[in-house]
Short mmCIF file of C-alpha atoms in Angstrom, two decimals:
data_model
loop_
_atom_site.label_atom_id
_atom_site.label_comp_id
_atom_site.label_asym_id
_atom_site.label_seq_id
_atom_site.Cartn_x
_atom_site.Cartn_y
_atom_site.Cartn_z
CA MET A 1 -32.64 65.37 -16.63
CA LYS A 2 -34.56 62.68 -18.38
CA VAL A 3 -36.31 62.54 -21.79
CA THR A 4 -39.05 59.98 -22.10
CA GLY A 5 -40.88 58.82 -25.21
CA THR A 6 -43.85 56.66 -26.19
CA ALA A 7 -43.37 52.88 -25.97
CA LEU A 8 -42.90 51.01 -29.17
CA PRO A 9 -45.81 48.62 -30.00
CA PHE A 10 -43.62 45.52 -30.13
CA LEU A 11 -41.85 46.29 -26.79
CA PRO A 12 -43.77 43.76 -24.58
CA LEU A 13 -43.03 40.85 -27.04
CA TYR A 14 -39.44 42.07 -27.38
CA ARG A 15 -38.93 41.93 -23.63
CA ARG A 16 -40.40 38.45 -23.38
CA LEU A 17 -38.12 37.09 -26.04
CA LEU A 18 -34.89 38.51 -24.54
CA PRO A 19 -33.61 38.72 -20.95
CA SER A 20 -34.70 42.02 -19.42
CA ARG A 21 -31.20 43.49 -19.12
CA LEU A 22 -30.20 42.46 -22.67
CA ALA A 23 -33.50 43.62 -24.06
CA GLY A 24 -33.17 47.03 -22.38
CA LEU A 25 -29.63 47.46 -23.69
CA SER A 26 -30.51 46.27 -27.20
CA LEU A 27 -33.55 48.42 -27.42
CA ALA A 28 -31.57 51.47 -26.29
CA LEU A 29 -28.89 50.67 -28.86
CA LEU A 30 -31.46 50.23 -31.56
CA LYS A 31 -33.13 53.52 -30.79
CA ALA A 32 -29.75 55.34 -30.56
CA THR A 33 -28.60 53.87 -33.88
CA ALA A 34 -31.85 54.91 -35.60
CA LEU A 35 -31.43 58.42 -34.20
CA GLU A 36 -27.80 58.50 -35.34
CA LEU A 37 -28.78 57.49 -38.91
CA ALA A 38 -31.56 60.12 -39.03
CA ILE A 39 -29.16 62.81 -37.81
CA LEU A 40 -26.49 61.73 -40.26
CA ALA A 41 -28.94 62.05 -43.14
CA GLY A 42 -30.05 65.46 -42.00
CA HIS A 43 -26.47 66.56 -41.46
CA LEU A 44 -25.46 65.47 -44.95
CA LEU A 45 -28.12 67.78 -46.32
CA LEU A 46 -27.00 70.71 -44.19
CA TYR A 47 -23.23 70.15 -44.65
CA PRO A 48 -22.90 72.30 -47.76
CA SER A 49 -24.35 75.30 -45.97
CA GLY A 50 -21.57 75.17 -43.41
CA ILE A 51 -18.50 74.85 -45.65
CA THR A 52 -17.70 78.57 -45.70
CA GLN A 53 -16.82 80.56 -42.64
CA GLU A 54 -19.75 82.48 -41.22
CA ARG A 55 -19.86 86.22 -41.55
CA ARG A 56 -18.57 88.10 -38.50
CA THR A 57 -20.69 90.83 -37.11
CA THR A 58 -19.94 93.56 -34.55
CA PRO A 59 -22.65 94.13 -31.93
CA ALA A 60 -24.49 97.44 -32.35
CA LEU A 61 -23.34 100.13 -29.95
CA PRO A 62 -26.08 101.74 -27.79
CA SER A 63 -27.13 105.31 -28.63
CA PRO A 64 -25.29 107.91 -26.42
CA ASP A 65 -28.75 109.37 -25.58
CA THR A 66 -29.92 106.04 -24.20
CA THR A 67 -29.56 105.45 -20.45
CA GLN A 68 -28.17 101.99 -19.82
CA LEU A 69 -28.87 100.10 -16.69
CA PRO A 70 -26.00 97.89 -15.52
CA THR A 71 -26.68 94.28 -16.53
CA GLU A 72 -24.76 91.07 -16.13
CA THR A 73 -24.04 89.79 -19.64
CA SER A 74 -23.00 86.32 -20.56
CA PRO A 75 -19.73 85.93 -22.53
CA PRO A 76 -19.89 85.02 -26.22
CA VAL A 77 -20.08 81.25 -27.04
CA VAL A 78 -17.71 79.72 -29.61
CA LEU A 79 -18.71 76.39 -31.21
CA LEU A 80 -16.01 74.13 -32.57
CA HIS A 81 -16.88 71.16 -34.74
CA GLY A 82 -15.31 67.72 -34.92
CA PHE A 83 -13.19 65.77 -37.43
CA ILE A 84 -14.17 66.15 -41.13
CA ASP A 85 -17.15 68.30 -40.20
CA ASN A 86 -18.11 71.96 -40.21
CA ARG A 87 -20.27 74.48 -38.34
CA SER A 88 -23.53 73.10 -39.78
CA VAL A 89 -23.50 70.51 -37.04
CA PHE A 90 -24.50 73.19 -34.58
CA VAL A 91 -27.55 74.50 -36.28
CA LEU A 92 -30.01 73.21 -33.67
CA LEU A 93 -27.81 74.00 -30.71
CA ARG A 94 -27.31 77.59 -31.89
CA ARG A 95 -31.03 77.98 -32.13
CA ASN A 96 -31.51 76.48 -28.68
CA LEU A 97 -28.93 78.84 -27.18
CA ALA A 98 -30.45 81.87 -28.89
CA GLN A 99 -33.91 80.97 -27.64
CA HIS A 100 -32.54 81.01 -24.09
CA GLY A 101 -30.79 84.40 -24.36
CA ARG A 102 -27.38 83.49 -25.77
CA HIS A 103 -27.31 85.80 -28.84
CA GLN A 104 -23.51 86.11 -29.28
CA VAL A 105 -22.77 82.68 -30.64
CA GLU A 106 -20.08 82.14 -33.28
CA SER A 107 -18.69 79.04 -35.01
CA LEU A 108 -15.24 78.40 -36.31
CA ASN A 109 -14.43 76.20 -39.23
CA TYR A 110 -11.01 74.66 -39.41
CA SER A 111 -9.99 72.95 -42.61
CA PRO A 112 -10.59 69.23 -43.04
CA LEU A 113 -7.06 69.10 -44.28
CA THR A 114 -5.77 70.22 -40.87
CA CYS A 115 -3.18 67.67 -39.74
CA ASP A 116 -2.15 69.00 -36.34
CA ILE A 117 -4.17 69.79 -33.25
CA ARG A 118 -1.56 72.36 -32.17
CA THR A 119 -2.09 74.35 -35.45
CA ALA A 120 -5.86 74.22 -35.00
CA ALA A 121 -5.52 75.39 -31.47
CA GLU A 122 -3.45 78.40 -32.53
CA LEU A 123 -6.18 79.24 -35.09
CA LEU A 124 -8.82 78.95 -32.36
CA GLY A 125 -6.76 81.37 -30.16
CA ARG A 126 -6.62 83.98 -32.91
CA HIS A 127 -10.36 83.58 -33.48
CA ILE A 128 -11.12 84.11 -29.84
CA GLU A 129 -8.91 87.15 -29.60
CA GLY A 130 -10.80 88.62 -32.55
CA ILE A 131 -14.16 87.89 -30.85
CA CYS A 132 -13.05 89.63 -27.67
CA GLU A 133 -11.77 92.61 -29.64
CA ARG A 134 -15.08 92.91 -31.57
CA THR A 135 -17.42 92.34 -28.62
CA GLY A 136 -15.44 93.97 -25.86
CA SER A 137 -15.79 90.80 -23.82
CA ARG A 138 -12.82 89.64 -21.71
CA GLN A 139 -13.73 85.95 -21.90
CA VAL A 140 -15.73 83.46 -23.95
CA ASP A 141 -17.31 80.13 -23.42
CA VAL A 142 -16.42 77.29 -25.83
CA VAL A 143 -18.44 74.18 -26.85
CA GLY A 144 -16.40 71.59 -28.74
CA HIS A 145 -17.75 68.42 -30.34
CA SER A 146 -15.39 65.46 -30.56
CA LEU A 147 -12.05 66.59 -31.92
CA GLY A 148 -13.18 70.22 -31.44
CA GLY A 149 -13.13 69.67 -27.73
CA LEU A 150 -9.58 68.36 -27.84
CA ILE A 151 -8.41 71.33 -29.90
CA ALA A 152 -10.01 73.77 -27.45
CA ARG A 153 -8.52 71.90 -24.44
CA TYR A 154 -5.04 72.12 -26.01
CA TYR A 155 -5.53 75.89 -26.45
CA VAL A 156 -6.60 76.32 -22.84
CA GLN A 157 -3.93 74.09 -21.23
CA ARG A 158 -0.91 74.49 -23.46
CA LEU A 159 -1.33 77.89 -25.13
CA GLY A 160 -2.44 80.02 -22.19
CA GLY A 161 -6.09 80.12 -23.32
CA ASP A 162 -7.33 79.71 -19.74
CA HIS A 163 -7.32 83.54 -19.41
CA ARG A 164 -9.81 83.79 -22.28
CA VAL A 165 -11.99 80.66 -21.92
CA ARG A 166 -14.26 80.81 -18.87
CA THR A 167 -16.01 77.44 -19.47
CA LEU A 168 -15.12 74.69 -21.92
CA VAL A 169 -17.83 72.16 -22.63
CA THR A 170 -16.80 69.06 -24.56
CA LEU A 171 -19.20 66.57 -26.33
CA GLY A 172 -17.83 63.10 -26.99
CA THR A 173 -14.22 64.21 -26.97
CA PRO A 174 -11.47 61.53 -26.73
CA HIS A 175 -9.62 63.14 -23.77
CA SER A 176 -7.63 59.93 -23.20
CA GLY A 177 -7.51 58.75 -26.77
CA THR A 178 -9.83 56.38 -28.72
CA ASN A 179 -8.92 53.05 -30.37
CA VAL A 180 -11.86 53.08 -32.83
CA VAL A 181 -11.31 52.56 -36.63
CA PRO A 182 -7.64 51.59 -36.71
CA LEU A 183 -7.54 52.08 -40.50
CA ALA A 184 -8.03 55.82 -39.95
CA ASN A 185 -4.48 56.05 -38.61
CA ALA A 186 -3.46 57.19 -42.12
CA HIS A 187 -4.60 60.66 -41.16
CA PRO A 188 -2.02 62.40 -38.88
CA ILE A 189 -4.72 64.09 -36.72
CA VAL A 190 -6.40 60.72 -36.04
CA ARG A 191 -3.01 59.41 -34.78
CA GLN A 192 -2.96 62.35 -32.38
CA MET A 193 -6.24 61.10 -30.97
CA ARG A 194 -4.88 57.69 -30.12
CA PRO A 195 -3.96 56.69 -26.54
CA GLY A 196 -0.43 57.64 -25.65
CA SER A 197 0.04 60.07 -28.49
CA PRO A 198 2.45 63.00 -27.86
CA ILE A 199 -0.50 65.41 -27.86
CA LEU A 200 -2.35 63.50 -25.19
CA GLU A 201 0.82 63.14 -23.20
CA GLU A 202 1.15 66.95 -23.29
CA LEU A 203 -2.41 67.34 -21.98
CA ALA A 204 -1.62 64.87 -19.16
CA ARG A 205 1.19 67.06 -17.86
CA PRO A 206 0.62 69.24 -14.82
CA ALA A 207 -1.55 72.32 -15.34
CA PRO A 208 -1.35 74.21 -12.10
CA GLY A 209 -3.52 77.29 -11.78
CA CYS A 210 -5.67 76.57 -14.84
CA ARG A 211 -8.59 78.93 -14.57
CA THR A 212 -11.03 77.35 -17.07
CA HIS A 213 -14.00 75.31 -15.88
CA PHE A 214 -14.32 72.03 -17.88
CA VAL A 215 -17.59 70.11 -18.41
CA SER A 216 -17.34 66.92 -20.39
CA PHE A 217 -20.44 65.17 -21.78
CA TRP A 218 -19.79 61.50 -22.46
CA SER A 219 -22.28 58.87 -23.77
CA ASP A 220 -22.73 55.23 -22.82
CA LEU A 221 -23.60 54.53 -26.50
CA ASP A 222 -20.90 56.55 -28.22
CA HIS A 223 -19.58 54.30 -31.01
CA LEU A 224 -16.51 56.50 -31.61
CA MET A 225 -15.22 56.36 -28.07
CA ASP A 226 -13.21 53.23 -27.23
CA PRO A 227 -13.23 52.88 -24.30
CA LEU A 228 -16.34 54.93 -23.53
CA GLU A 229 -14.78 56.54 -20.50
CA THR A 230 -12.13 58.18 -22.70
CA ALA A 231 -14.56 61.03 -23.15
CA CYS A 232 -14.24 61.86 -19.45
CA ILE A 233 -11.64 64.35 -18.19
CA ASP A 234 -9.39 62.87 -15.54
CA HIS A 235 -6.72 65.45 -14.57
CA PRO A 236 -5.84 66.42 -11.00
CA ASP A 237 -5.15 70.05 -11.82
CA LEU A 238 -8.41 70.74 -13.78
CA LEU A 239 -11.71 71.83 -12.33
CA ALA A 240 -13.74 69.29 -14.37
CA GLN A 241 -17.25 67.84 -14.34
CA ASN A 242 -18.06 64.65 -16.29
CA VAL A 243 -21.70 64.31 -17.27
CA ARG A 244 -22.96 60.90 -18.39
CA VAL A 245 -25.46 60.88 -21.25
CA SER A 246 -27.61 57.73 -21.55
CA GLY A 247 -29.02 56.43 -24.84
CA VAL A 248 -27.48 59.03 -27.15
CA GLY A 249 -24.92 58.41 -29.83
CA HIS A 250 -21.95 60.45 -30.93
CA LEU A 251 -23.66 62.45 -33.68
CA ALA A 252 -26.64 63.15 -31.46
CA LEU A 253 -24.65 64.95 -28.74
CA PRO A 254 -24.73 68.38 -30.29
CA VAL A 255 -28.34 67.89 -31.45
CA HIS A 256 -30.25 66.25 -28.62
CA PRO A 257 -32.43 68.76 -26.71
CA ALA A 258 -31.66 67.25 -23.31
CA VAL A 259 -27.90 67.62 -23.98
CA ALA A 260 -28.58 71.20 -25.11
CA ALA A 261 -30.29 71.86 -21.78
CA GLY A 262 -27.29 70.42 -19.95
CA ILE A 263 -24.94 72.61 -21.96
CA ARG A 264 -26.97 75.72 -21.04
CA GLN A 265 -26.86 74.65 -17.40
CA ALA A 266 -23.11 74.29 -17.58
CA LEU A 267 -22.65 77.69 -19.22
CA ASP A 268 -24.97 79.43 -16.80
CA SER A 269 -23.57 77.84 -13.68
CA THR A 270 -21.10 79.75 -11.53
CA ARG A 271 -18.11 77.97 -10.18
CA THR A 272 -18.68 77.15 -6.52
CA GLY A 273 -15.86 74.81 -5.87
CA ALA A 274 -15.40 71.04 -5.48
CA ALA A 275 -18.82 70.37 -3.96
CA THR A 276 -20.49 71.55 -7.19
CA VAL A 277 -18.19 69.27 -9.25
CA ALA A 278 -18.98 66.25 -7.08
CA GLN A 279 -22.69 66.90 -7.39
CA ALA A 280 -22.59 67.41 -11.23
CA ASP A 281 -20.58 64.18 -11.68
CA GLY A 282 -23.64 62.21 -10.78
CA MET A 283 -26.02 63.93 -13.25
CA THR A 284 -27.36 61.78 -16.09
CA VAL A 285 -28.98 63.10 -19.31
CA ALA A 286 -31.13 60.38 -20.84
#
């Protein structure tokens, strides 16, 4: 999947002044940074709208007089935001999913004062049980951005959530820990996202028989992942696909239309074994 755009007017001069490889990288970084700033500005405007929990609705039951043809329905999708964020980050992704037939989409807000991934994972588990009870669905799909992906992974691996989560998609999630912004260690949940933390050591333990399908989107320009490959899932017991995203920053991952298309593909795909994983590992969203 590739997204192309119009060339900038100064691009020929820019490429003459810098070596081609450096110019390409610098231009990509410049464009990604500009996009990140634009998304940040828009998100700050939307942030107040997502502070409260969204209202839960129960799907309308069909009339008993209506003949229903058997249909294959997709499970509900649960969206889980990142650190010091809320459900407003998924406004565009929700709209994209709805336009392509995913109408049962719910977001979960966990408190910015949450200090433990385990506690947030237990909250996610209760939320998912409530969704299954209301919708009659046996399983859900989960999309987690940044810390949200780590919370969902803990629920799946350590709290038995693999019987409820069919597919877990993570966007810029520090699966192996990130070293960025050392001063942020004052917050306990940030310390849990550091390499070698007890939480990450738990996630590195064997997870035989885990039934959830993992798809991890990682970006080559994600300024919050250090090293960049920490956003990949590397676990021998997990059925995992790692999808590289080129030219997109951390904040753009839940917003970029090409990433949204990749998310839909991940949610719609059926698990066909290791061959499918190997093929998806080579996919690049640009």
